[in-house]
Each structure stands twice: as C-alpha cells, then as structure tokens.
Short mmCIF file of C-alpha atoms in Angstrom, two decimals:
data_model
loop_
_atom_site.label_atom_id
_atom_site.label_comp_id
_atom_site.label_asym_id
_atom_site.label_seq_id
_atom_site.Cartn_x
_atom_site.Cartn_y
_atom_site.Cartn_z
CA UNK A 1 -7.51 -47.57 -41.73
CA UNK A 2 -6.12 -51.05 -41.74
CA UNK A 3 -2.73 -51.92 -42.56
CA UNK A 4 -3.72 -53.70 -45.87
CA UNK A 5 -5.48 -50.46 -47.22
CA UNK A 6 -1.65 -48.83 -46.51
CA UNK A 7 -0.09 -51.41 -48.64
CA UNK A 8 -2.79 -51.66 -51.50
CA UNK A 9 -1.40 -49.69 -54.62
CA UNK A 10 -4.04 -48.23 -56.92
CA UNK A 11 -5.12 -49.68 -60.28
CA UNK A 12 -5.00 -47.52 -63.08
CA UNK A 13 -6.95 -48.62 -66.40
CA UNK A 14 -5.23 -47.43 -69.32
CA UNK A 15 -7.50 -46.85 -72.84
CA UNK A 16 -10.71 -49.58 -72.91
CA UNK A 17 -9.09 -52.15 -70.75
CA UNK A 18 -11.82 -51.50 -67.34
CA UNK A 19 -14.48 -51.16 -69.90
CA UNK A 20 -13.51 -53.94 -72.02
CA UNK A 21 -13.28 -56.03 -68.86
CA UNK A 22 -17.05 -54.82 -67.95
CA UNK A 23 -18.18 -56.85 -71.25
CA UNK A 24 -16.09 -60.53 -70.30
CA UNK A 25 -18.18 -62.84 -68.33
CA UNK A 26 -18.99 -62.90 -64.93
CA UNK A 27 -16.59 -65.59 -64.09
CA UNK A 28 -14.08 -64.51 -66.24
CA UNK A 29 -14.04 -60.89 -64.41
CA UNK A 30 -13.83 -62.72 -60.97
CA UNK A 31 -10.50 -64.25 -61.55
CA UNK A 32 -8.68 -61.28 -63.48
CA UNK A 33 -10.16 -58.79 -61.01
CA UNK A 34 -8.89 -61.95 -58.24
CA UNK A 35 -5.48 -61.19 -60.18
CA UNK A 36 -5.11 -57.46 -59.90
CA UNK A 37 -6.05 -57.69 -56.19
CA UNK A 38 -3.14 -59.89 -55.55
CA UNK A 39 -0.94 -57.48 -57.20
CA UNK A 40 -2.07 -54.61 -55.50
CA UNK A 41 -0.88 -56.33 -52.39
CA UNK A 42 2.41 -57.27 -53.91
CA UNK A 43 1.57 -60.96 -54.83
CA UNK A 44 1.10 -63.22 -58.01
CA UNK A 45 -1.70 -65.25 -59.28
CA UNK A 46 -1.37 -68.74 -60.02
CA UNK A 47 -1.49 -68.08 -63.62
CA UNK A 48 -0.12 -65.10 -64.51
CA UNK A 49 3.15 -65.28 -66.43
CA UNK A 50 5.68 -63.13 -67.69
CA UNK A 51 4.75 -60.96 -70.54
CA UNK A 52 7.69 -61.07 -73.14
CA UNK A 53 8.44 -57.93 -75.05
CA UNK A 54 8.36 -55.27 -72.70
CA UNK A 55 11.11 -56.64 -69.79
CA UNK A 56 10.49 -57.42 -66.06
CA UNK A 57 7.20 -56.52 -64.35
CA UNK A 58 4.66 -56.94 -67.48
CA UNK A 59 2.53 -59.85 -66.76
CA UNK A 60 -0.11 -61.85 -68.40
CA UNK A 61 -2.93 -63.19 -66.71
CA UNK A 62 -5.33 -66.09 -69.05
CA UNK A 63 -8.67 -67.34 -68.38
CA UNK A 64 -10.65 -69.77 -70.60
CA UNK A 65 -14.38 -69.85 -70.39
CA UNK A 66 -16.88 -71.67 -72.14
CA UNK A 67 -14.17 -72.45 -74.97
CA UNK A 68 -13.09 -68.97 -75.01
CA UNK A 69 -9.77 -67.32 -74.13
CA UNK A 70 -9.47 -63.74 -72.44
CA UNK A 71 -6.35 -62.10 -71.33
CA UNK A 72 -5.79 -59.08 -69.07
CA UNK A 73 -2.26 -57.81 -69.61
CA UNK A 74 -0.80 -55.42 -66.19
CA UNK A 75 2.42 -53.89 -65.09
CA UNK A 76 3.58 -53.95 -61.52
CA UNK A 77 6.76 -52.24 -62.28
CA UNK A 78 5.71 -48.46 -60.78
CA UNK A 79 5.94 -48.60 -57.36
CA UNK A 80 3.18 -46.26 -56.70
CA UNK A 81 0.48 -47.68 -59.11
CA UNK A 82 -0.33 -51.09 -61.39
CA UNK A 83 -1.49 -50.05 -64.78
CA UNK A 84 -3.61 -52.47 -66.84
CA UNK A 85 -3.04 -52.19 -70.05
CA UNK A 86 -5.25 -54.36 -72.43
CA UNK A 87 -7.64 -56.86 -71.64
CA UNK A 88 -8.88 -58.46 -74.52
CA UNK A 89 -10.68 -62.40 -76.26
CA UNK A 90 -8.20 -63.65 -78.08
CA UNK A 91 -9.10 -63.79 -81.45
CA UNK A 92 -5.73 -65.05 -83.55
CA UNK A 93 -7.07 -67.52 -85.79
CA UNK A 94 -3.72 -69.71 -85.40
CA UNK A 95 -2.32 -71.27 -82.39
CA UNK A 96 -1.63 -69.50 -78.85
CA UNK A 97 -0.31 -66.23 -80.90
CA UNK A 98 -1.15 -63.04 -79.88
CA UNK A 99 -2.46 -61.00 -82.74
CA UNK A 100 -0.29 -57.94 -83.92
CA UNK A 101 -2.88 -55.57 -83.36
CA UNK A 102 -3.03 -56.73 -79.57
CA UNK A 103 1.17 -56.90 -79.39
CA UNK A 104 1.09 -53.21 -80.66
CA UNK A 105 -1.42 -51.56 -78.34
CA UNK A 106 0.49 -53.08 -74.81
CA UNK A 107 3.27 -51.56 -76.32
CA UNK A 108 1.08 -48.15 -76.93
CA UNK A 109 -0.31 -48.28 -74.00
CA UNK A 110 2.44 -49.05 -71.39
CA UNK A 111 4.60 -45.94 -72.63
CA UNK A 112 1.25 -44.21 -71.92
CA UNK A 113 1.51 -45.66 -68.42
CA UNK A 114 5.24 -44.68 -67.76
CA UNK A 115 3.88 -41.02 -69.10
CA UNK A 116 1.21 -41.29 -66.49
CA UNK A 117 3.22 -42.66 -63.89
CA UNK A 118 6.07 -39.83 -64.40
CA UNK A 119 3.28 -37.61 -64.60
CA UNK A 120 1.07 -38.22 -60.83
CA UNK A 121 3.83 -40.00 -59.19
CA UNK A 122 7.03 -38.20 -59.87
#
C-alpha cells in the first residue's frame, strides 16, 4: 500500500449530497470531486472558503458552469473521516444568498455527521 493510501481519510456522503452530485455536470463534478481529494489528503482547494455558521473546519467549495452556480458544502473537522454534507445549484433568486432551506439542512446534516462520526470512530 502506498503511503498516500495511509494518509487518505474516507469520504462519507451524508443524505442526497453523492447522489445529488451524480446529477451536476461533468465538469462541475471534476472540480468538487478535485476538492474532496485534496481534503482527504489534508489540503485546500483554491476556492474553497470558510463556511460561516457552523465554526472552524466547514468549508464551501463553488463552481459556476454554463451560467450556473453549484456548491458542495464538507467538513474536515473529524479526524478520521470528511463528511459532505449538501451539494446543491443555487437557486436564491437574490444576490449570492444561500437559501434558508439550504442553511437549514448543513446544519441538519452536520449534527448527523458528528452522530456518525461518534458513532464508527469513537
């Protein structure tokens, strides 16, 4: 096994995000998948920023395509796994703004990841 495998951590999908991933565009999958990989490995994509509302560790990775905006929203702050939890086309019909809907399911769905996390990884 090489010495990368040893420091890869596991990506855990939490609710729709892998499948709602499956459904972006080609291009669009590259570079958040391109994301993830880098975290796995302990690193940071160019674009992925701080995710505010849920402390250190949350981050938000955003790709525009063909006038289009996705997001993939991911945790790095478990040691043993990264948990995505919601990737989704922005849809807020003002501004940059997250919609509420999106806001309150990363919430959801990163105290399901500290439930997993607890849960497999002590």
């Amino acid at each position: 096994m090489s010495k990368t495998a040893n420091l890869e951590r596991p990506v855990v999908w939490i609710g729709s995000s892998k499948r709602d991933l499956m459904s972006f565009p080609e291009a669009v999958m590259r570079e958040i998948g391109y994301a993830l990989s880098l975290a796995q490995l302990g690193g940071l994509h160019p674009g992925a920023k701080p995710w505010k509302g849920l402390g250190s560790g949350v981050f938000e990775v955003v790709e525009n395509y063909d006038a289009d905006t996705y997001r993939a929203v991911y945790t790095v702050r478990f040691k043993a796994a990264i948990y995505v939890l919601h990737v989704f086309q922005k849809k807020s019909p003002k501004g940059i703004k997250t919609a509420q809907r999106d806001i309150d399911l990363i919430e959801l769905r990163f105290k399901q990841a500290l439930r997993d996390h607890e849960e497999h990884y002590g």
